[in-house]
Coordinates of C-alpha atoms and ligand atoms in Angstrom, one line a residue:
M230 CA -7.0 -36.0 25.8
N231 CA -4.8 -36.1 29.7
R232 CA -2.7 -38.8 28.1
L233 CA -1.8 -36.7 25.1
S234 CA -0.7 -33.9 27.1
K235 CA 1.2 -36.4 29.3
W236 CA 2.6 -37.8 26.1
L237 CA 3.7 -34.2 25.0
D238 CA 4.7 -33.0 28.3
E239 CA 7.7 -35.3 28.9
R240 CA 8.5 -34.6 25.6
I241 CA 8.2 -30.8 24.9
D242 CA 7.7 -29.5 28.9
L243 CA 4.1 -28.5 28.0
V244 CA 4.1 -27.4 31.8
G245 CA 7.3 -25.4 31.6
I246 CA 6.0 -23.9 28.4
R247 CA 2.4 -22.7 29.8
R248 CA 4.5 -21.6 33.3
T249 CA 7.0 -19.5 31.1
L250 CA 4.7 -17.9 28.7
L251 CA 0.9 -17.6 29.8
D252 CA 1.7 -18.2 34.3
R253 CA 4.0 -15.3 33.9
R254 CA 3.5 -12.2 35.9
M255 CA 2.8 -8.5 34.6
P256 CA 2.8 -5.4 36.1
R257 CA -0.2 -4.3 37.4
D258 CA -2.3 -1.4 35.6
L259 CA -1.3 -1.8 32.1
T260 CA -2.8 0.4 29.4
W261 CA -4.9 -0.3 26.2
W262 CA -1.7 1.2 24.7
H263 CA 0.0 -1.5 25.9
T264 CA -1.9 -3.6 23.6
L265 CA -0.3 -2.5 20.0
G266 CA 2.6 -4.6 19.8
S267 CA 0.5 -7.7 20.1
A268 CA -2.4 -6.1 17.9
T269 CA 0.9 -5.9 15.0
L270 CA 1.0 -9.5 15.6
A271 CA -2.6 -10.4 15.0
V272 CA -2.3 -8.0 11.7
F273 CA 1.3 -9.7 10.4
L274 CA -0.8 -13.2 11.0
V275 CA -3.3 -11.9 9.0
Q276 CA -1.2 -10.4 6.4
A277 CA 0.7 -13.6 6.3
A278 CA -2.3 -15.6 5.6
T279 CA -4.2 -13.5 2.6
G280 CA -0.5 -12.9 1.5
T281 CA -0.1 -16.9 1.2
I282 CA -3.5 -17.2 -1.0
L283 CA -2.8 -14.3 -3.0
A284 CA 0.4 -15.3 -4.1
M285 CA -0.9 -18.6 -5.4
Y286 CA -3.0 -16.7 -8.0
Y287 CA -0.1 -14.0 -8.4
A288 CA 2.0 -14.2 -11.5
P289 CA 5.1 -12.3 -10.9
S290 CA 5.8 -11.3 -14.8
P291 CA 5.2 -7.7 -16.4
D292 CA 3.3 -10.0 -18.9
H293 CA 0.7 -11.4 -16.6
A294 CA 0.9 -9.5 -13.0
Y295 CA -1.5 -7.3 -14.1
D296 CA -4.0 -10.0 -15.5
S297 CA -3.3 -12.0 -12.5
I298 CA -4.8 -9.8 -10.4
R299 CA -7.5 -8.7 -12.5
Y300 CA -8.7 -12.2 -12.5
L301 CA -8.2 -12.3 -8.8
E302 CA -10.3 -9.2 -8.5
H303 CA -13.2 -10.2 -10.5
S304 CA -13.2 -14.2 -11.0
V305 CA -11.8 -16.1 -7.7
A306 CA -14.4 -15.7 -5.2
S307 CA -13.7 -13.3 -2.2
G308 CA -10.6 -12.6 -4.4
A309 CA -11.4 -8.9 -3.9
L310 CA -12.0 -9.0 -0.5
L311 CA -8.8 -10.9 0.0
R312 CA -6.9 -8.6 -1.8
G313 CA -8.4 -5.6 -0.2
I314 CA -7.7 -7.2 3.6
H315 CA -4.1 -7.5 2.6
H316 CA -3.5 -3.9 1.5
W317 CA -5.4 -2.5 4.3
G318 CA -3.5 -4.9 6.5
A319 CA -0.1 -3.2 5.1
S320 CA -1.5 0.0 6.0
A321 CA -2.5 -1.2 9.3
M322 CA 1.0 -2.5 9.8
V323 CA 2.6 0.5 9.8
I324 CA 0.2 2.6 11.8
L325 CA 0.4 0.2 14.8
V326 CA 4.2 -0.3 14.5
V327 CA 4.6 3.5 14.4
A328 CA 1.7 3.8 17.4
H329 CA 3.7 1.2 19.3
A330 CA 6.7 2.7 18.8
I331 CA 5.6 6.1 20.2
R332 CA 4.1 3.9 23.0
V333 CA 7.3 2.6 24.0
F334 CA 9.2 6.0 23.4
S335 CA 6.9 8.0 25.8
M336 CA 6.7 5.7 28.2
G337 CA 11.0 5.3 28.2
A338 CA 10.4 1.9 27.8
Y339 CA 13.6 1.7 25.7
K340 CA 15.5 2.0 28.8
Y341 CA 17.8 -0.4 30.9
P342 CA 17.2 -3.6 30.4
R343 CA 15.5 -3.3 27.4
E344 CA 17.6 -1.4 25.1
L345 CA 18.3 -4.5 22.8
N346 CA 14.2 -4.6 22.0
W347 CA 14.1 -1.4 21.1
L348 CA 17.1 -2.0 18.5
L349 CA 14.9 -5.2 17.3
G350 CA 11.8 -2.9 17.4
V351 CA 13.6 -0.4 15.1
A352 CA 14.7 -3.1 12.5
L353 CA 10.9 -4.2 12.6
L354 CA 9.5 -1.1 11.5
G355 CA 12.1 -0.8 8.7
I356 CA 11.0 -4.4 7.3
V357 CA 7.9 -3.2 7.6
L358 CA 8.2 -0.3 5.0
G359 CA 10.0 -2.4 3.0
F360 CA 7.1 -4.8 3.1
G361 CA 4.9 -1.5 1.8
F362 CA 7.7 -0.9 -0.7
T363 CA 7.9 -3.9 -2.5
G364 CA 4.5 -4.9 -2.4
Y365 CA 3.1 -1.7 -4.0
L366 CA 4.9 -2.8 -7.3
L367 CA 3.2 -6.2 -7.5
P368 CA 0.3 -5.2 -9.1
W369 CA 2.1 -3.7 -11.9
D370 CA -0.4 -1.0 -12.6
Q371 CA 0.4 2.9 -13.2
K372 CA 0.4 3.8 -9.7
A373 CA 2.6 0.6 -8.9
Y374 CA 5.1 1.2 -11.7
W375 CA 5.3 5.0 -11.4
A376 CA 5.7 5.0 -7.3
T377 CA 8.6 2.3 -7.9
Q378 CA 9.9 4.3 -10.5
V379 CA 10.3 7.4 -8.2
G380 CA 11.3 5.6 -5.2
T381 CA 14.1 3.7 -7.0
N382 CA 15.4 6.9 -8.2
I383 CA 15.2 8.4 -4.6
A384 CA 17.4 5.8 -3.6
G385 CA 19.8 6.5 -6.6
T386 CA 20.7 9.6 -5.1
T387 CA 22.6 8.3 -2.3
P388 CA 26.5 9.3 -2.6
V389 CA 28.9 6.9 -3.8
V390 CA 26.6 3.6 -3.7
G391 CA 23.7 5.2 -5.4
A392 CA 23.9 3.7 -8.9
V393 CA 24.6 0.1 -7.1
I394 CA 21.7 0.4 -5.1
V395 CA 19.3 1.3 -7.9
K396 CA 20.9 -1.6 -10.6
L397 CA 20.4 -4.0 -7.0
L398 CA 16.7 -2.8 -6.4
R399 CA 16.0 -2.7 -10.2
G400 CA 18.1 -5.7 -11.4
G401 CA 19.2 -3.5 -14.4
A402 CA 19.4 -0.1 -15.7
Q403 CA 15.1 0.4 -16.3
L404 CA 12.3 -1.0 -14.6
G405 CA 11.0 -4.5 -15.5
V406 CA 11.1 -8.3 -15.4
A407 CA 13.9 -8.2 -13.5
T408 CA 12.5 -5.6 -11.2
L409 CA 8.8 -7.6 -10.6
T410 CA 10.9 -11.0 -9.8
R411 CA 13.3 -9.3 -7.0
F412 CA 10.5 -7.5 -5.5
Y413 CA 8.5 -10.2 -5.6
A414 CA 11.2 -12.5 -3.9
L415 CA 11.7 -9.8 -1.5
H416 CA 8.4 -9.4 -0.3
V417 CA 7.6 -13.4 0.1
L418 CA 10.2 -15.0 1.2
L419 CA 13.3 -12.4 2.4
L420 CA 11.8 -9.7 4.3
P421 CA 9.0 -12.4 6.0
A422 CA 11.5 -14.4 6.8
L423 CA 13.5 -11.6 8.6
L424 CA 10.4 -10.7 10.2
A425 CA 9.3 -13.5 11.6
G426 CA 13.0 -14.2 12.8
I427 CA 13.4 -10.8 14.5
A428 CA 9.4 -10.6 15.8
L429 CA 10.3 -14.3 17.5
L430 CA 13.4 -12.7 18.8
H431 CA 11.7 -9.3 19.7
L432 CA 8.7 -11.6 21.9
T433 CA 11.3 -13.8 23.6
L434 CA 13.2 -10.5 25.1
V435 CA 9.6 -9.1 25.9
V436 CA 9.0 -12.4 28.0
R437 CA 12.2 -12.6 29.3
N438 CA 12.7 -9.0 30.8
G439 CA 8.6 -8.8 31.2
I440 CA 6.6 -5.3 30.1
A441 CA 8.0 -2.0 32.0
P442 CA 5.4 -0.9 34.7
R443 CA 3.4 2.4 34.7
T444 CA 6.3 4.9 34.5
G445 CA 5.8 5.9 38.4
V446 CA 6.5 2.7 39.5
L447 CA 10.0 2.9 38.5
E448 CA 11.1 6.3 40.0
L449 CA 10.5 6.5 43.3
N450 CA 13.8 7.1 44.7
A451 CA 15.5 6.0 41.2
P452 CA 19.4 6.9 41.0
A453 CA 19.8 9.5 38.2
R454 CA 21.1 7.4 35.5
T455 CA 20.7 4.0 34.1
D456 CA 23.9 3.3 33.8
S457 CA 25.2 3.1 37.7
P458 CA 25.7 0.1 39.0
E459 CA 23.1 1.2 41.8
Y460 CA 20.6 1.5 39.2
H461 CA 20.1 -1.9 38.6
R462 CA 19.6 -3.4 41.8
Y463 CA 17.6 -0.5 42.3
Y464 CA 15.8 -1.6 39.1
A465 CA 15.9 -5.4 39.9
E466 CA 14.3 -4.8 43.0
S467 CA 11.4 -2.5 42.1
Y468 CA 10.5 -4.4 39.2
A469 CA 10.3 -7.8 41.5
A470 CA 7.9 -5.6 43.4
S471 CA 6.1 -4.7 41.0
K472 CA 5.7 -7.8 39.4
K473 CA 4.5 -9.9 42.4
A474 CA 2.0 -7.4 43.2
G475 CA 1.2 -7.9 39.4
V476 CA -1.5 -9.9 37.3
R477 CA -1.0 -12.9 35.5
F478 CA -0.7 -12.7 31.9
W479 CA -3.4 -15.5 31.0
P480 CA -6.1 -14.5 31.1
D481 CA -5.9 -11.0 32.9
I482 CA -4.1 -9.4 30.0
V483 CA -4.7 -11.8 27.1
V484 CA -8.2 -10.7 27.2
L485 CA -7.3 -6.9 26.6
D486 CA -5.0 -8.1 23.4
A487 CA -8.0 -10.6 22.3
V488 CA -10.4 -7.4 22.2
I489 CA -8.0 -5.5 20.2
A490 CA -6.8 -7.9 18.1
T491 CA -10.2 -9.5 17.5
S492 CA -11.8 -5.8 16.7
L493 CA -9.3 -5.2 14.6
V494 CA -9.4 -7.9 12.1
L495 CA -13.3 -7.0 11.9
L496 CA -12.5 -3.7 10.9
L497 CA -10.0 -5.0 8.1
F498 CA -12.7 -7.3 6.9
L499 CA -15.3 -4.3 6.8
V500 CA -12.4 -1.8 4.9
G501 CA -11.2 -4.8 3.0
H502 CA -14.6 -5.3 1.5
F503 CA -16.2 -2.0 1.1
V504 CA -13.3 -0.3 0.1
G505 CA -11.0 -2.7 -1.2
A506 CA -7.7 -2.7 -2.9
G507 CA -8.2 -0.3 -6.3
L508 CA -6.7 -1.2 -9.8
E509 CA -5.6 1.3 -12.2
L510 CA -4.8 0.7 -15.8
P511 CA -1.6 -1.7 -16.6
A512 CA 1.6 0.0 -16.0
D513 CA 2.9 1.9 -19.2
P514 CA 6.3 2.7 -19.5
S515 CA 5.5 5.0 -22.2
D516 CA 3.0 7.2 -20.5
S517 CA 5.8 9.9 -18.6
S518 CA 2.8 12.3 -18.3
Y519 CA 1.6 10.0 -15.5
V520 CA 1.8 11.7 -12.5
P521 CA 3.7 9.2 -9.6
R522 CA 1.8 9.2 -6.3
P523 CA 3.5 6.6 -3.6
E524 CA 1.4 5.3 -1.1
W525 CA 0.1 7.1 1.6
Y526 CA 2.8 6.7 4.6
F527 CA 5.7 7.5 2.0
L528 CA 3.6 10.9 1.2
P529 CA 5.3 13.0 3.7
F530 CA 8.8 12.1 2.5
F531 CA 7.8 12.4 -0.4
Q532 CA 6.5 16.2 0.2
L533 CA 9.4 17.0 1.3
L534 CA 11.6 16.2 -1.3
K535 CA 9.6 18.3 -3.4
L536 CA 10.0 21.0 -0.7
V537 CA 13.4 21.2 -0.7
P538 CA 15.5 23.1 -3.8
G539 CA 16.9 20.6 -6.3
S540 CA 20.2 21.1 -5.5
M541 CA 19.8 19.7 -2.1
E542 CA 17.7 17.0 -2.6
S543 CA 19.7 14.4 -2.8
V544 CA 21.2 15.3 0.7
A545 CA 17.6 15.5 2.2
A546 CA 16.9 12.0 0.2
V547 CA 19.6 10.3 1.7
G548 CA 19.9 12.8 5.0
V549 CA 16.6 12.7 6.5
P550 CA 16.0 8.8 7.0
G551 CA 19.7 8.8 7.6
V552 CA 19.5 10.8 10.3
L553 CA 16.4 9.5 11.4
V554 CA 17.2 5.8 11.5
L555 CA 20.6 6.8 13.4
V556 CA 19.1 8.7 16.1
L557 CA 16.5 6.0 16.8
L558 CA 19.1 3.1 16.9
L559 CA 21.5 5.3 19.1
L560 CA 18.5 6.7 21.7
P561 CA 18.6 4.0 24.3
F562 CA 22.6 4.8 24.4
F563 CA 22.8 8.3 24.6
D564 CA 19.7 8.7 26.6
R565 CA 20.7 7.4 30.0
R566 CA 18.8 9.5 32.2
S567 CA 16.4 7.4 34.4
A568 CA 13.1 9.5 34.3
R569 CA 10.6 7.6 32.6
A570 CA 7.2 9.3 32.7
F571 CA 6.5 11.6 29.7
N572 CA 6.1 15.0 31.6
R573 CA 9.4 14.6 33.1
R574 CA 11.4 14.2 29.6
P575 CA 11.1 17.9 28.2
V576 CA 13.6 17.0 25.3
A577 CA 11.8 14.0 24.6
R578 CA 8.4 15.5 24.7
I579 CA 9.6 18.7 22.3
S580 CA 11.6 16.2 20.0
L581 CA 8.5 13.8 19.6
F582 CA 5.8 16.5 19.0
G583 CA 7.7 18.5 16.4
L584 CA 8.3 14.6 14.8
L585 CA 4.7 14.1 14.5
G586 CA 3.5 17.7 13.9
G587 CA 6.2 17.9 10.8
I588 CA 5.0 14.5 9.8
V589 CA 1.6 15.3 9.8
L590 CA 2.0 18.9 8.5
L591 CA 3.7 17.3 5.2
L592 CA 1.2 14.4 5.0
G593 CA -1.7 17.4 5.1
A594 CA 0.1 19.5 2.7
S595 CA 0.6 16.3 0.2
I596 CA -3.1 15.4 0.6
R597 CA -4.3 19.3 -0.1
E598 CA -2.4 19.1 -3.9
P599 CA -5.0 18.9 -6.5
K600 CA -4.9 15.4 -7.8
P601 CA -3.1 15.3 -11.2
T602 CA -4.6 12.4 -12.4
A603 CA -7.8 13.4 -12.9
I604 CA -10.7 10.8 -13.2
A605 CA -12.4 11.3 -16.7
P606 CA -15.8 11.3 -15.7
E607 CA -17.2 9.8 -18.6
V608 CA -15.2 6.9 -18.2
G609 CA -15.0 6.4 -14.5
R610 CA -11.3 6.0 -14.5
V611 CA -8.1 7.8 -15.4
L612 CA -7.2 7.8 -19.0
N613 CA -4.1 6.7 -20.3
S614 CA -2.1 8.5 -22.8
P615 CA -3.4 7.3 -25.8
E616 CA -6.7 7.6 -24.8
R617 CA -6.1 11.5 -23.6
A618 CA -5.0 12.0 -26.8
G619 CA -8.2 11.0 -28.4
R620 CA -10.4 12.9 -26.3
A621 CA -8.7 15.7 -27.3
L622 CA -9.3 15.2 -30.8
F623 CA -12.9 13.9 -30.0
E624 CA -13.3 17.6 -28.7
R625 CA -11.4 19.5 -31.9
Q626 CA -12.8 17.3 -34.4
Q627 CA -16.2 18.4 -32.9
C628 CA -17.6 14.6 -33.1
G629 CA -19.5 15.7 -29.8
G630 CA -21.7 18.3 -32.0
C631 CA -23.5 14.9 -33.4
H632 CA -22.5 12.4 -30.5
I633 CA -23.9 12.7 -27.2
V634 CA -21.1 11.0 -24.4
A635 CA -22.4 10.7 -20.7
G636 CA -25.4 13.0 -21.3
K637 CA -23.0 15.8 -23.0
G638 CA -22.9 17.0 -26.5
G639 CA -25.4 16.6 -29.4
A640 CA -25.9 20.2 -30.1
D641 CA -25.7 20.1 -33.6
R642 CA -27.8 17.5 -34.1
K643 CA -30.3 18.9 -36.9
G644 CA -31.9 17.8 -39.8
D645 CA -29.8 14.4 -41.2
A646 CA -27.4 14.2 -38.5
K647 CA -30.1 14.0 -35.7
D648 CA -29.6 10.3 -35.7
S649 CA -26.3 9.8 -34.5
P650 CA -25.9 7.1 -32.0
E651 CA -25.1 8.1 -28.5
L652 CA -21.6 6.8 -28.0
T653 CA -21.4 6.5 -24.0
E654 CA -21.4 3.0 -24.1
V655 CA -19.8 2.6 -27.5
G656 CA -16.9 0.4 -26.2
L657 CA -19.6 -2.4 -25.0
R658 CA -20.7 -2.9 -28.8
H659 CA -17.5 -2.1 -30.6
S660 CA -14.3 -3.4 -30.7
A661 CA -11.4 -0.6 -31.6
A662 CA -10.7 -2.4 -34.4
Y663 CA -14.1 -1.4 -36.1
I664 CA -14.4 1.6 -34.5
H665 CA -11.0 2.5 -36.2
S666 CA -12.5 1.2 -39.6
F667 CA -16.0 3.1 -38.8
I668 CA -14.2 6.4 -38.3
E669 CA -12.3 6.4 -41.1
D670 CA -14.6 5.8 -43.7
P671 CA -18.7 5.3 -42.5
S672 CA -20.0 4.9 -45.9
R673 CA -18.3 1.8 -46.3
F674 CA -20.3 0.2 -43.2
H675 CA -23.5 2.0 -44.2
T676 CA -24.2 3.4 -47.9
G677 CA -25.5 6.9 -47.7
S678 CA -23.7 7.6 -43.7
K679 CA -24.7 11.0 -42.6
M680 CA -21.2 10.6 -41.0
P681 CA -18.4 12.3 -42.8
A682 CA -15.3 10.3 -43.0
F683 CA -12.4 11.2 -41.0
G684 CA -9.8 8.9 -42.9
P685 CA -6.6 10.6 -44.2
P686 CA -5.9 13.4 -45.2
V687 CA -8.7 14.8 -42.4
L688 CA -7.0 12.7 -40.2
S689 CA -3.9 10.4 -39.7
H690 CA -4.0 6.7 -39.0
Q691 CA -2.1 7.6 -35.9
E692 CA -5.2 9.9 -34.6
I693 CA -8.2 7.9 -35.7
E694 CA -6.3 5.0 -33.4
E695 CA -6.2 7.4 -30.8
L696 CA -9.8 8.3 -31.2
S697 CA -11.2 4.6 -31.3
R698 CA -8.8 4.1 -28.0
Y699 CA -10.7 6.3 -26.3
L700 CA -13.9 5.4 -28.1
S701 CA -13.7 1.9 -26.7
S702 CA -12.9 2.9 -23.2
L703 CA -16.4 4.4 -23.0
R704 CA -18.5 1.5 -21.3
G705 CA -21.2 3.6 -19.4
K706 CA -21.6 3.7 -16.0
N707 CA -21.2 0.1 -14.9
W708 CA -18.1 0.2 -16.7
Q709 CA -16.5 -2.1 -14.2
T710 CA -18.9 -4.8 -14.7
A711 CA -20.2 -4.6 -18.0
K712 CA -19.5 -6.9 -20.3
E713 CA -18.6 -6.3 -24.2
E714 CA -20.9 -7.7 -26.5
F715 CA -19.7 -6.8 -30.3
V716 CA -21.6 -6.3 -32.9
D717 CA -19.3 -6.0 -35.4
T718 CA -19.8 -6.6 -39.0
F719 CA -16.8 -5.6 -41.6
P720 CA -18.1 -4.9 -44.8
E721 CA -16.6 -6.4 -47.7
P722 CA -13.3 -5.0 -48.7
R723 CA -14.1 -2.3 -51.4
K724 CA -13.5 -4.1 -54.6
P725 CA -12.3 -1.8 -57.7
K726 CA -15.4 -2.3 -59.4
E727 CA -18.5 -1.6 -57.4
K728 CA -21.8 -3.9 -58.1
P729 CA -24.9 -1.8 -59.0
Ligands
LIG1050 C1 -22.3 15.3 -38.9 C2 -22.5 15.0 -37.3 C3 -21.6 13.6 -37.0 C4 -20.2 14.1 -36.4 C5 -19.3 15.4 -36.8 C6 -19.6 12.8 -36.5 N1 -20.8 11.6 -37.0 FE1 -20.2 9.9 -35.9 N2 -22.1 9.2 -36.4 C7 -22.8 10.4 -37.2 C8 -24.1 9.4 -37.5 C9 -25.4 10.0 -38.0 C10 -23.7 7.9 -37.2 C11 -24.7 7.4 -37.6 C12 -23.9 5.7 -38.3 C13 -24.6 6.1 -40.0 O1 -25.3 6.7 -40.2 O2 -23.5 6.0 -40.3 C14 -22.6 8.2 -36.7 C15 -22.0 6.8 -36.2 C16 -20.4 6.9 -35.2 C17 -20.3 5.7 -34.9 C18 -20.6 4.4 -34.7 C19 -21.5 4.0 -33.6 C20 -22.1 2.9 -33.1 O3 -22.7 2.5 -32.5 O4 -22.1 2.2 -34.5 C21 -19.1 6.3 -34.1 C22 -18.1 5.1 -33.5 C23 -18.9 7.7 -34.3 N3 -19.3 8.0 -35.2 C24 -17.4 8.4 -33.9 C25 -17.7 9.5 -34.4 C26 -16.5 10.2 -34.0 C27 -15.2 9.7 -33.4 C28 -16.1 11.4 -34.5 C29 -15.6 12.6 -34.6 C30 -14.1 12.2 -35.3 C31 -17.6 11.5 -35.2 N4 -18.6 10.3 -35.2 C32 -18.4 12.6 -35.9 C33 -22.6 11.5 -37.2 C34 -21.3 12.1 -36.8

């Protein structure tokens, strides 16, 4: 062991690395708030690990993406857990990056000499949101498809270059094969490379510039502005003093970081296991009645666009995020007052609370809105459009007069019709094709059937198809795990001459 570390030390200066990384001195009294940056890094590592495994199962094409996710969820050991962790990890990343930015902002830690690191941080925030946006499409379910449709439309309202941006994002005029492969490539190649590179720079600067001490330390007798030469001298002296009186990164600070990182990873496991990631029906580009819902961290923005009048929408769609990014990027350059304590920076305080308050209000309003894609109770999930049409027909034709579905119906079951079978789990017994033929003409299947025939002219083939799609979605309470066991025996085609 000793010989190995000596061998390595001669080649890569292990001792030097240890001195710069672990033995570096940090100001005293760092708070739990200071662990947010390393917590983000920890969750990113979890995302990289789970994402790599997910990528091994994922097929980035509209024909196979959904099935590959379904396969992962149902047939791969811990597949659902992995996906759950990755799904919630994405939300955790957004929360942590934003919380970290708020911490840095409210402690004035973006001021001299950390301006550059603030800029890298803003870039990292953008990249994390980019991960969320591109990753959302990958399962290729209804939610994914329609949210991306709206997202790319919003990008398209950018003046002048809007059309080009949409085409670049979608890889064509419509959402399709090219969009999915593009988003996949961005999600697993470009964004991870960018994030890793910029995060490395960000960390290098953290090691180089150190952590800003508690605000009070840098404010005693400080010159008023950070761009005056006296300030730089003043800063160097008081920072050196605070470091000298400080603690070592290893082990004093690492312990805090490790506690938070471990608890977060545990929490992700729990949420990933118990809540999971969810999967709606496969994307159906023809189902324009589906009401899109983006991921929660885009909801405030989405809600804002709903509030502004139509003519102003494109201004808000590009203007609001544009101005926000610009302000964030310029912040360390126009705010050069040396005050760092949050309670001595009234403008900063009002802006932060105003922004956060607005975001929370918008998020609240958006969550309170009634969920438009209501789950059909008898099916346990959202119906797609043919299924919805079939359900409406089922009511209109009073099929429920004879048949019971999930405890409802069956009121007219008198006399001959009293043994009409319950249809709550009919989708497990029969294929849609069988149900279709049956509804058309029950007497073909069962001479003297008590069920009236609904074939044309009563209902069109299209309508019967919708009915049978709806019925084959009826799979009882355990629809998620129940397996179909079809007992479909089709009758011989009717011969012109009936046998006696
Ligand atoms: C007058 C009562 C009555 C009405 C109305 C009725 N059915 Fe039936 N249905 C029956 C009976 C009775 C059976 C049992 C099979 C038989 O006797 O042929 C049946 C069987 C079925 C089956 C086969 C179930 C199985 O498990 O094999 C399906 C599917 C079905 N009905 C769908 C419908 C649909 C859809 C409607 C409305 C368009 C409808 N039924 C309207 C009485 C009715």
